[in-house]
Protein backbone atom coordinates (compact mmCIF):
# COMPACT_ATOMS: atom_id res chain seq x y z
CA MET A 1 142.64 93.60 115.87
CA GLY A 2 139.26 93.99 117.51
CA TYR A 3 137.43 93.29 120.74
CA GLU A 4 134.43 91.38 122.00
CA LEU A 5 132.40 92.48 125.00
CA GLU A 6 129.88 90.38 126.93
CA ARG A 7 127.39 91.10 129.70
CA ALA A 8 125.77 89.03 132.43
CA SER A 9 123.37 89.74 135.29
CA ALA A 10 125.68 87.98 137.78
CA THR A 11 129.21 86.60 137.80
CA ASN A 12 127.89 83.03 137.67
CA ALA A 13 125.22 83.76 135.02
CA MET A 14 125.54 83.24 131.29
CA PHE A 15 127.43 86.00 129.52
CA LYS A 16 125.92 87.26 126.27
CA PRO A 17 127.68 89.32 123.59
CA LEU A 18 126.94 93.02 123.23
CA PRO A 19 126.40 94.23 119.66
CA ASN A 20 128.93 96.66 118.23
CA ASN A 21 127.19 98.99 115.80
CA LEU A 22 130.47 100.71 114.98
CA PRO A 23 132.94 97.88 114.32
CA GLU A 24 135.41 100.43 112.93
CA LEU A 25 135.90 101.70 116.49
CA THR A 26 137.11 100.04 119.67
CA ILE A 27 134.24 101.70 121.53
CA TYR A 28 131.25 99.90 122.99
CA ASN A 29 128.03 101.16 124.49
CA ASP A 30 125.45 99.32 126.57
CA PHE A 31 122.09 101.06 126.81
CA VAL A 32 120.30 99.72 129.91
CA GLY A 33 117.39 102.15 130.01
CA LYS A 34 116.51 101.72 133.68
CA GLY A 35 117.98 102.71 136.99
CA GLY A 36 119.15 100.45 139.80
CA ALA A 37 120.36 97.62 137.53
CA ASP A 38 123.59 95.70 138.16
CA PHE A 39 125.52 93.96 135.39
CA TYR A 40 128.88 92.33 134.90
CA TYR A 41 131.10 92.75 131.86
CA ARG A 42 134.09 90.97 130.38
CA VAL A 43 136.21 91.69 127.31
CA ARG A 44 138.71 89.91 125.11
CA SER A 45 140.79 90.90 122.10
CA ILE A 46 140.49 89.25 118.69
CA GLN A 47 143.44 89.05 116.32
CA THR A 48 143.71 87.59 112.84
CA ASN A 49 146.71 85.49 111.89
CA GLY A 50 148.36 85.36 108.49
CA GLU A 51 145.94 82.70 107.30
CA GLY A 52 142.86 84.71 108.21
CA HIS A 53 141.96 82.70 111.30
CA LEU A 54 140.59 84.51 114.35
CA LEU A 55 142.71 84.21 117.48
CA PRO A 56 140.82 85.33 120.60
CA SER A 57 142.59 86.09 123.85
CA ASN A 58 141.39 84.88 127.23
CA TRP A 59 138.44 86.70 128.77
CA SER A 60 139.22 89.43 131.26
CA LYS A 61 138.02 89.20 134.84
CA PRO A 62 134.41 90.44 135.11
CA VAL A 63 133.84 94.00 136.29
CA GLU A 64 130.62 95.33 137.78
CA GLY A 65 128.52 98.17 136.38
CA HIS A 66 125.59 99.90 138.07
CA SER A 67 122.96 102.10 136.38
CA GLU A 68 121.73 105.18 138.21
CA ALA A 69 118.11 106.15 138.71
CA LEU A 70 116.49 108.23 135.98
CA ASP A 71 117.14 111.91 136.61
CA THR A 72 116.76 114.66 134.01
CA ASN A 73 119.76 116.64 135.19
CA GLN A 74 121.95 113.55 135.19
CA LEU A 75 120.72 112.63 131.72
CA LEU A 76 121.70 116.09 130.46
CA ILE A 77 125.18 115.53 131.84
CA GLU A 78 125.24 112.11 130.18
CA VAL A 79 124.33 113.44 126.74
CA GLN A 80 126.81 116.30 127.11
CA ARG A 81 129.56 113.89 128.05
CA ALA A 82 128.76 111.51 125.19
CA SER A 83 129.06 114.32 122.63
CA PHE A 84 132.14 115.72 124.37
CA ASP A 85 133.79 112.28 124.07
CA TYR A 86 133.59 112.56 120.28
CA PHE A 87 135.92 115.57 120.44
CA TYR A 88 138.14 114.30 123.24
CA GLY A 89 138.39 110.50 123.21
CA PHE A 90 137.84 110.22 119.45
CA ALA A 91 140.04 113.15 118.41
CA CYS A 92 142.69 112.56 115.75
CA PRO A 93 145.74 111.31 117.69
CA SER A 94 148.31 113.39 115.79
CA SER A 95 146.55 116.74 115.56
CA GLY A 96 143.85 116.52 118.22
CA LEU A 97 141.36 117.87 115.65
CA ALA A 98 137.82 116.63 115.09
CA ARG A 99 137.39 113.68 112.75
CA ALA A 100 134.78 114.22 110.05
CA SER A 101 132.65 111.24 111.00
CA ALA A 102 132.74 107.93 112.80
CA LYS A 103 132.80 105.94 109.55
CA ARG A 104 135.04 107.92 107.21
CA ASP A 105 138.80 107.74 106.84
CA PRO A 106 139.99 108.52 110.39
CA ASP A 107 142.63 110.96 109.07
CA ILE A 108 139.97 113.27 107.55
CA CYS A 109 139.51 116.14 109.99
CA ALA A 110 136.92 118.90 109.71
CA ILE A 111 138.01 122.48 110.34
CA GLY A 112 134.61 123.90 111.33
CA ALA A 113 133.84 121.08 113.73
CA SER A 114 137.31 121.45 115.25
CA GLY A 115 136.28 124.97 116.21
CA MET A 116 133.23 123.52 117.90
CA GLY A 117 135.59 121.15 119.68
CA PHE A 118 137.10 124.03 121.68
CA PHE A 119 133.66 124.81 123.10
CA ASN A 120 133.26 121.13 123.96
CA LEU A 121 136.58 121.25 125.82
CA GLY A 122 135.29 124.11 127.95
CA VAL A 123 132.13 122.15 128.74
CA GLY A 124 134.20 119.08 129.59
CA ILE A 125 136.36 121.01 132.03
CA ASP A 126 133.48 122.87 133.67
CA ARG A 127 131.43 119.69 134.06
CA GLY A 128 134.35 117.69 135.44
CA PHE A 129 134.71 115.23 132.56
CA ILE A 130 138.41 116.09 132.37
CA THR A 131 140.80 118.26 134.35
CA ARG A 132 141.71 121.77 133.27
CA ARG A 133 145.24 120.58 132.52
CA GLU A 134 143.96 117.78 130.30
CA GLY A 135 141.81 120.24 128.39
CA ALA A 136 144.66 122.71 128.05
CA ASP A 137 146.97 119.96 126.79
CA LEU A 138 144.57 119.07 123.97
CA ALA A 139 143.85 122.71 123.12
CA LEU A 140 147.56 123.46 122.87
CA LYS A 141 148.14 120.38 120.71
CA GLN A 142 145.41 121.50 118.31
CA LEU A 143 146.60 125.09 118.13
CA LYS A 144 150.19 124.05 117.49
CA PHE A 145 149.10 121.77 114.66
CA LEU A 146 146.92 124.49 113.15
CA SER A 147 149.75 127.01 113.43
CA GLU A 148 152.66 124.85 112.32
CA LYS A 149 151.36 122.09 110.04
CA ALA A 150 147.88 122.83 108.71
CA GLU A 151 147.76 124.25 105.20
CA ARG A 152 146.34 127.77 104.96
CA PHE A 153 145.42 130.13 102.15
CA HIS A 154 145.50 133.86 102.96
CA GLY A 155 145.27 132.77 106.58
CA ALA A 156 142.12 130.71 105.99
CA PHE A 157 141.75 126.96 106.27
CA PRO A 158 140.17 124.39 103.95
CA HIS A 159 137.00 122.46 104.77
CA PHE A 160 138.87 119.18 105.34
CA ILE A 161 142.51 118.52 106.19
CA ASP A 162 144.58 115.44 106.75
CA GLY A 163 144.96 115.15 110.51
CA GLU A 164 148.37 113.54 110.13
CA THR A 165 150.02 115.81 107.56
CA GLY A 166 147.95 119.01 107.68
CA LYS A 167 147.48 118.92 103.91
CA THR A 168 144.21 119.98 102.29
CA ILE A 169 141.73 117.26 101.38
CA PRO A 170 139.67 118.70 98.48
CA PHE A 171 135.98 118.96 99.23
CA SER A 172 135.01 119.12 95.54
CA LYS A 173 136.63 119.90 92.20
CA TYR A 174 136.89 123.65 92.69
CA ASP A 175 136.93 123.56 96.48
CA ASP A 176 140.55 122.62 97.14
CA GLY A 177 141.63 125.66 99.07
CA ALA A 178 140.23 128.13 101.55
CA ASP A 179 136.74 127.80 103.03
CA ILE A 180 136.08 131.04 104.90
CA VAL A 181 132.86 129.72 106.50
CA GLU A 182 134.55 126.68 108.03
CA THR A 183 137.41 128.99 109.01
CA ALA A 184 134.96 131.26 110.83
CA PHE A 185 133.53 128.34 112.80
CA LEU A 186 137.10 127.41 113.70
CA ILE A 187 138.14 130.94 114.70
CA GLU A 188 135.04 131.34 116.86
CA GLY A 189 136.25 128.33 118.83
CA VAL A 190 139.85 129.55 118.81
CA LEU A 191 138.76 132.88 120.30
CA PHE A 192 136.71 131.02 122.90
CA ALA A 193 139.87 129.12 123.84
CA ARG A 194 141.84 132.38 124.04
CA GLU A 195 139.32 133.76 126.55
CA TYR A 196 138.65 130.52 128.44
CA PHE A 197 142.28 129.59 129.13
CA SER A 198 143.02 132.75 131.05
CA GLN A 199 145.39 131.54 133.77
CA PRO A 200 148.97 132.93 133.87
CA ASP A 201 150.80 129.58 133.66
CA PRO A 202 153.08 128.96 130.61
CA GLU A 203 150.75 126.47 128.88
CA GLU A 204 147.66 128.68 128.97
CA THR A 205 149.76 131.71 128.03
CA GLU A 206 150.93 129.87 124.92
CA ILE A 207 147.33 128.90 124.11
CA ARG A 208 146.35 132.57 124.14
CA GLN A 209 149.32 133.57 122.01
CA LEU A 210 148.73 130.92 119.35
CA ALA A 211 144.99 131.53 119.29
CA ASP A 212 145.43 135.27 118.88
CA GLN A 213 147.93 134.85 116.04
CA LEU A 214 145.64 132.44 114.13
CA TRP A 215 142.86 135.01 114.45
CA ARG A 216 145.08 137.84 113.22
CA ASP A 217 146.38 135.82 110.27
CA VAL A 218 143.00 135.39 108.55
CA GLU A 219 142.67 137.78 105.60
CA TRP A 220 138.93 138.27 105.78
CA ASP A 221 139.02 141.13 103.29
CA TRP A 222 140.53 138.81 100.64
CA PHE A 223 137.17 137.05 100.44
CA VAL A 224 135.12 140.15 99.63
CA ASN A 225 133.72 140.33 96.10
CA LYS A 226 135.73 143.07 94.38
CA THR A 227 134.24 142.72 90.88
CA SER A 228 130.72 143.91 91.64
CA LYS A 229 128.99 146.89 93.21
CA VAL A 230 127.84 144.51 95.94
CA PRO A 231 130.73 143.66 98.29
CA ALA A 232 129.40 140.34 99.56
CA MET A 233 131.87 137.80 100.89
CA ILE A 234 132.65 134.70 98.83
CA TRP A 235 132.73 131.26 100.42
CA HIS A 236 135.70 129.57 98.67
CA TRP A 237 139.05 130.42 97.16
CA SER A 238 141.29 127.91 95.38
CA PRO A 239 145.02 128.27 94.66
CA HIS A 240 144.31 126.59 91.31
CA TYR A 241 140.91 128.02 90.35
CA GLY A 242 140.68 131.27 92.30
CA PHE A 243 137.06 132.27 92.99
CA LYS A 244 135.69 130.04 90.22
CA LYS A 245 133.20 128.38 92.59
CA ASN A 246 131.82 131.90 93.20
CA LEU A 247 129.44 131.04 96.03
CA TYR A 248 128.30 134.23 97.73
CA ILE A 249 127.71 134.25 101.48
CA LEU A 250 124.23 135.74 101.66
CA GLY A 251 121.86 135.64 104.61
CA PHE A 252 119.95 134.53 106.34
CA ASN A 253 121.68 131.18 106.95
CA GLU A 254 124.26 129.67 109.30
CA CYS A 255 127.05 132.07 108.29
CA GLN A 256 126.50 135.22 110.36
CA ILE A 257 129.67 134.58 112.36
CA VAL A 258 131.70 135.01 109.16
CA TYR A 259 130.65 138.65 108.84
CA LEU A 260 130.89 139.33 112.58
CA LEU A 261 134.48 138.12 112.70
CA ALA A 262 135.37 139.81 109.42
CA LEU A 263 134.08 143.14 110.76
CA ALA A 264 135.89 142.60 114.08
CA SER A 265 139.27 141.59 112.64
CA PRO A 266 142.12 143.71 114.07
CA THR A 267 144.26 143.10 110.96
CA HIS A 268 142.08 142.43 107.88
CA PRO A 269 138.61 143.89 108.51
CA ILE A 270 135.89 144.27 105.90
CA GLU A 271 133.79 147.36 105.34
CA PRO A 272 130.40 147.52 107.12
CA ARG A 273 128.61 147.85 103.79
CA SER A 274 129.56 144.23 103.05
CA TYR A 275 127.27 143.28 105.92
CA TRP A 276 124.40 145.56 104.96
CA ASP A 277 124.50 145.07 101.19
CA GLY A 278 125.88 141.52 101.15
CA TRP A 279 124.84 139.54 104.20
CA GLU A 280 121.50 141.31 104.63
CA SER A 281 120.69 140.80 100.97
CA ALA A 282 117.46 140.12 99.09
CA GLY A 283 115.72 137.25 100.80
CA TYR A 284 117.12 138.04 104.24
CA ALA A 285 113.68 138.84 105.57
CA SER A 286 110.23 137.92 104.34
CA ASP A 287 107.16 138.14 106.56
CA SER A 288 105.01 135.03 106.89
CA THR A 289 102.85 133.32 109.47
CA GLN A 290 103.45 129.65 110.15
CA PHE A 291 101.18 127.75 112.54
CA GLY A 292 100.14 131.05 114.09
CA ILE A 293 103.73 132.25 114.56
CA HIS A 294 104.93 135.41 112.81
CA ILE A 295 108.23 134.74 111.02
CA GLU A 296 110.32 137.68 109.80
CA LEU A 297 113.79 136.23 109.30
CA GLY A 298 114.67 134.37 106.12
CA SER A 299 112.53 133.33 103.19
CA ARG A 300 113.63 129.86 102.08
CA PRO A 301 111.97 127.50 102.81
CA SER A 302 108.72 129.22 103.72
CA THR A 303 108.00 126.95 106.69
CA GLY A 304 111.32 127.69 108.33
CA PRO A 305 114.97 126.75 107.91
CA PRO A 306 116.88 123.67 109.01
CA LEU A 307 117.80 124.32 112.62
CA PHE A 308 121.56 124.22 112.14
CA GLN A 309 121.15 127.80 110.92
CA THR A 310 120.25 128.81 114.49
CA GLN A 311 123.18 126.93 116.00
CA TYR A 312 126.48 126.85 114.09
CA SER A 313 127.28 130.57 114.43
CA TYR A 314 125.85 130.82 117.93
CA LEU A 315 127.83 128.43 120.09
CA GLY A 316 129.69 131.53 121.31
CA LEU A 317 127.96 134.44 119.60
CA ASP A 318 125.09 135.24 121.95
CA PRO A 319 121.91 135.75 119.90
CA HIS A 320 120.37 137.70 122.79
CA GLN A 321 122.75 140.55 122.01
CA LEU A 322 122.06 141.02 118.29
CA GLU A 323 118.86 142.58 116.99
CA PHE A 324 116.87 142.44 113.78
CA HIS A 325 113.61 144.34 113.22
CA GLY A 326 113.50 145.34 116.88
CA ARG A 327 113.78 141.81 118.24
CA SER A 328 116.79 139.76 119.30
CA TYR A 329 117.98 136.93 117.12
CA PHE A 330 117.28 134.72 120.12
CA ASP A 331 113.59 135.58 119.79
CA HIS A 332 113.64 134.90 116.05
CA PHE A 333 115.32 131.53 116.63
CA ARG A 334 112.81 130.59 119.29
CA ASP A 335 110.10 131.19 116.70
CA PHE A 336 111.86 128.92 114.20
CA CYS A 337 111.98 126.17 116.83
CA LEU A 338 108.31 126.60 117.80
CA VAL A 339 107.34 126.39 114.14
CA GLN A 340 109.20 123.07 113.91
CA VAL A 341 107.46 121.76 117.02
CA ARG A 342 104.03 122.63 115.62
CA TYR A 343 104.97 121.41 112.17
CA ALA A 344 105.88 117.99 113.63
CA GLU A 345 102.57 117.90 115.48
CA SER A 346 100.80 118.53 112.16
CA LYS A 347 102.54 115.56 110.52
CA THR A 348 101.78 112.79 113.02
CA ASN A 349 99.71 110.95 110.39
CA VAL A 350 102.40 111.35 107.74
CA TYR A 351 105.69 110.44 109.42
CA LYS A 352 106.18 107.98 112.28
CA GLY A 353 107.37 109.53 115.52
CA TYR A 354 106.50 113.10 114.58
CA GLY A 355 104.71 115.00 117.31
CA PRO A 356 106.47 113.82 120.44
CA LEU A 357 109.65 113.90 118.32
CA TRP A 358 110.75 116.90 116.29
CA GLY A 359 113.89 118.51 114.94
CA ILE A 360 114.72 118.82 111.25
CA THR A 361 118.15 119.95 110.10
CA ALA A 362 121.01 119.05 107.79
CA SER A 363 121.96 115.46 108.61
CA ALA A 364 122.49 111.99 107.28
CA GLY A 365 119.41 110.47 105.68
CA PRO A 366 118.35 107.11 104.23
CA ASP A 367 119.37 108.34 100.78
CA GLY A 368 122.39 110.38 101.84
CA TYR A 369 123.23 113.68 103.48
CA MET A 370 120.76 116.51 102.92
CA ALA A 371 119.80 119.89 104.37
CA PHE A 372 116.34 118.71 105.45
CA ALA A 373 113.78 121.37 106.38
CA PRO A 374 110.05 121.58 107.11
CA GLY A 375 107.85 121.50 104.02
CA VAL A 376 109.09 120.38 100.64
CA ARG A 377 112.52 119.37 102.02
CA ASP A 378 111.04 117.14 104.71
CA LYS A 379 111.52 113.42 104.06
CA GLY A 380 110.64 112.11 107.53
CA THR A 381 114.21 112.30 108.87
CA LEU A 382 114.80 113.79 112.32
CA ALA A 383 118.18 114.54 113.87
CA PRO A 384 118.73 114.60 117.65
CA THR A 385 121.15 117.50 117.30
CA ALA A 386 118.32 119.70 116.02
CA SER A 387 116.16 119.46 119.14
CA LEU A 388 118.99 119.04 121.66
CA SER A 389 120.91 122.06 120.39
CA SER A 390 117.70 124.12 120.48
CA MET A 391 117.47 123.75 124.26
CA PRO A 392 118.33 127.40 125.00
CA TYR A 393 115.50 128.58 122.73
CA VAL A 394 112.69 126.16 123.68
CA PRO A 395 113.81 124.31 126.82
CA SER A 396 110.56 122.51 127.68
CA GLU A 397 109.98 121.31 124.11
CA SER A 398 113.61 120.26 123.74
CA LEU A 399 113.66 118.39 127.04
CA SER A 400 110.40 116.63 126.20
CA CYS A 401 111.80 115.43 122.89
CA PHE A 402 115.06 114.41 124.59
CA LEU A 403 113.26 112.26 127.17
CA GLU A 404 111.07 110.70 124.46
CA MET A 405 114.14 109.73 122.44
CA TYR A 406 115.98 108.42 125.47
CA GLN A 407 113.24 106.55 127.31
CA LYS A 408 111.19 105.20 124.41
CA TYR A 409 113.75 104.75 121.66
CA GLY A 410 117.06 104.65 123.55
CA PRO A 411 118.05 101.08 122.57
CA ARG A 412 117.71 102.03 118.88
CA LEU A 413 119.08 105.56 118.97
CA TRP A 414 121.83 105.62 121.60
CA GLY A 415 125.42 104.67 120.89
CA PRO A 416 128.94 105.36 122.21
CA PHE A 417 128.80 109.12 121.45
CA GLY A 418 125.18 109.64 122.43
CA PHE A 419 122.27 109.64 120.02
CA TYR A 420 123.15 108.55 116.50
CA ASP A 421 123.18 111.26 113.88
CA SER A 422 119.60 110.87 112.61
CA PHE A 423 116.69 108.50 112.13
CA ASN A 424 113.67 107.99 109.91
CA PHE A 425 111.14 105.71 111.60
CA THR A 426 108.80 105.88 108.60
CA ARG A 427 111.46 104.00 106.65
CA ASN A 428 112.64 101.98 109.67
CA TRP A 429 116.09 103.54 109.39
CA VAL A 430 118.66 104.79 111.91
CA ALA A 431 122.00 106.32 110.95
CA ARG A 432 124.52 104.14 112.73
CA THR A 433 127.13 106.85 112.63
CA TYR A 434 128.06 110.30 113.89
CA LEU A 435 128.81 113.45 111.89
CA CYS A 436 131.16 115.91 113.54
CA ILE A 437 129.21 118.99 112.52
CA ASP A 438 126.06 117.58 114.18
CA GLU A 439 127.87 116.41 117.31
CA GLY A 440 129.60 119.75 117.75
CA PRO A 441 126.71 121.98 118.92
CA ILE A 442 125.06 119.54 121.35
CA ALA A 443 127.13 119.89 124.53
CA PRO A 444 127.84 123.66 124.12
CA MET A 445 124.22 124.57 123.38
CA ILE A 446 122.94 122.47 126.27
CA GLU A 447 125.50 124.28 128.40
CA ASN A 448 124.23 127.62 127.14
CA TYR A 449 120.80 126.53 128.37
CA ARG A 450 122.15 125.39 131.71
CA SER A 451 124.64 128.16 132.54
CA GLY A 452 125.24 130.35 129.49
CA MET A 453 128.95 129.57 129.86
CA CYS A 454 129.91 129.40 126.16
CA TRP A 455 128.11 132.64 125.38
CA LYS A 456 129.58 134.42 128.41
CA VAL A 457 133.15 133.41 127.62
CA PHE A 458 133.11 134.18 123.91
CA MET A 459 131.34 137.51 124.35
CA LYS A 460 134.22 138.65 126.57
CA CYS A 461 136.32 139.02 123.40
CA PRO A 462 137.08 142.76 123.30
CA GLU A 463 136.91 142.80 119.50
CA ILE A 464 133.29 141.60 119.38
CA GLN A 465 131.31 144.11 121.45
CA PRO A 466 132.05 147.18 119.25
CA VAL A 467 130.76 145.26 116.23
CA ILE A 468 127.61 144.23 118.08
CA LYS A 469 126.95 147.87 118.97
CA MET A 470 127.62 149.05 115.42
CA LEU A 471 125.23 146.51 113.90
CA ASN A 472 122.46 147.13 116.41
CA ASP A 473 122.80 150.89 115.93
CA GLY A 474 122.76 150.41 112.17
CA GLU A 475 119.63 148.28 112.04
CA ALA A 476 117.45 151.36 112.33
CA SER A 477 119.08 153.11 109.36
CA HIS A 478 119.57 150.31 106.84
CA SER A 479 116.97 148.69 104.61
CA THR A 480 116.96 144.93 104.32
CA ALA A 481 115.52 145.02 100.82
CA GLY A 482 118.99 144.41 99.47
CA ILE A 483 120.40 145.11 96.05
CA ILE A 484 121.63 141.66 95.13
CA SER A 485 119.98 140.15 92.12
CA PRO A 486 117.76 137.10 92.63
CA SER A 487 120.12 134.97 90.54
CA ILE A 488 122.94 135.62 93.01
CA ALA A 489 120.71 135.30 96.07
CA ASP A 490 119.42 131.95 94.85
CA SER A 491 122.97 130.60 94.43
CA TYR A 492 123.22 129.74 98.12
CA GLN A 493 123.40 126.04 98.91
CA PRO A 494 124.36 124.73 102.36
CA ASN A 495 127.69 122.97 102.72
CA SER A 496 127.66 119.30 103.65
CA PRO A 497 130.14 117.79 106.08
């Protein structure tokens, strides 16, 4: 069964069909691109009989739609709502968790993105997209499923699960069990929910209880390397292969929240030396100057990282409050963003759209998913999530790119959940899909720019502040030279969704 939607400029004018770029979904979008326009819409269902013939229903009565005048604040609300809808209207019906993408098996749910979904719920409630009760209902549904049905390993979750059964969906041959990084992204959102839903009624009380128990159940110390002098954390554990994948979590990358939560755990904490000798390992810091900007954090690639590394851990973890080399992580991330802006300006004669448009990160690409980055890993693919989710760091540059995408390229780039995942104008290509892990940061990070709400709520967690103080105090007394061998440090590869 499917649907057809048509539009006309008046009730007595000719109706014309609207294209559906996502035929797998019963969701339509009509990008008008101008304010003060009136249109009329009608819809009908299409069924297929046993012989394969299409059987359309009668058309519905026309309904009127009116586009509002262009306003930057209203557009920000619109893009927040579109991304929020991915986690609310498109959530898996049985579990309420985040589906991996708009074009994959709809039962495949992503654990890390589901954590981001809790932040999106908070944005949706605060911005009036849904009521507080509606948000609490979905949060409770998710937490019950995670507590009662989702498969766990030493308290940690896999990368993907079946949203109907809760069973693990293997990510790769040796990755069929716990993924402590995806678990950390989830628990960050779970702790946000514990703090956000603070009212004394029975439903919100149960949310807090379930969230706190999920947090306490994770055995963070199980994932510490116990066979080496360097107690770095290890990304995966399999019930069939153990730590065979043996991927060390070494910084700097998107995984800082793993160590912060592991240090803060009230039940299974790790030792601080895992942070200093593991996370802040060789390659954590390497001075360079890019486009006149001094970069201290990270070393690969030399022209700066994909921007998801400044976003995934920091939907709730406030980078203003953590320091490295005497500067906040917020300041370091702002530099990464400014390097990307100037890098794009330097490539206007190489890649179409670069300059007014910028934002390179891990995303879909014409030849498949890749952790794109400035320099040798740049293939001309830009992702709206990269610039939109950088709004707290470089608001004017992010807003400029946002308006350029919306006003100039909106008909090509905008769909039912906001901007499509990515585009490469040099190759005349647009990803007609959405990836959960790219949708997840958009509304929360825009909200952090607008009000700081997600940062303020998460940072109320009483377990977090002592760790922040310990790490900031320790920065002055620990070297970042690291003692991990280059062969281990070079083993890091970013996860794909």
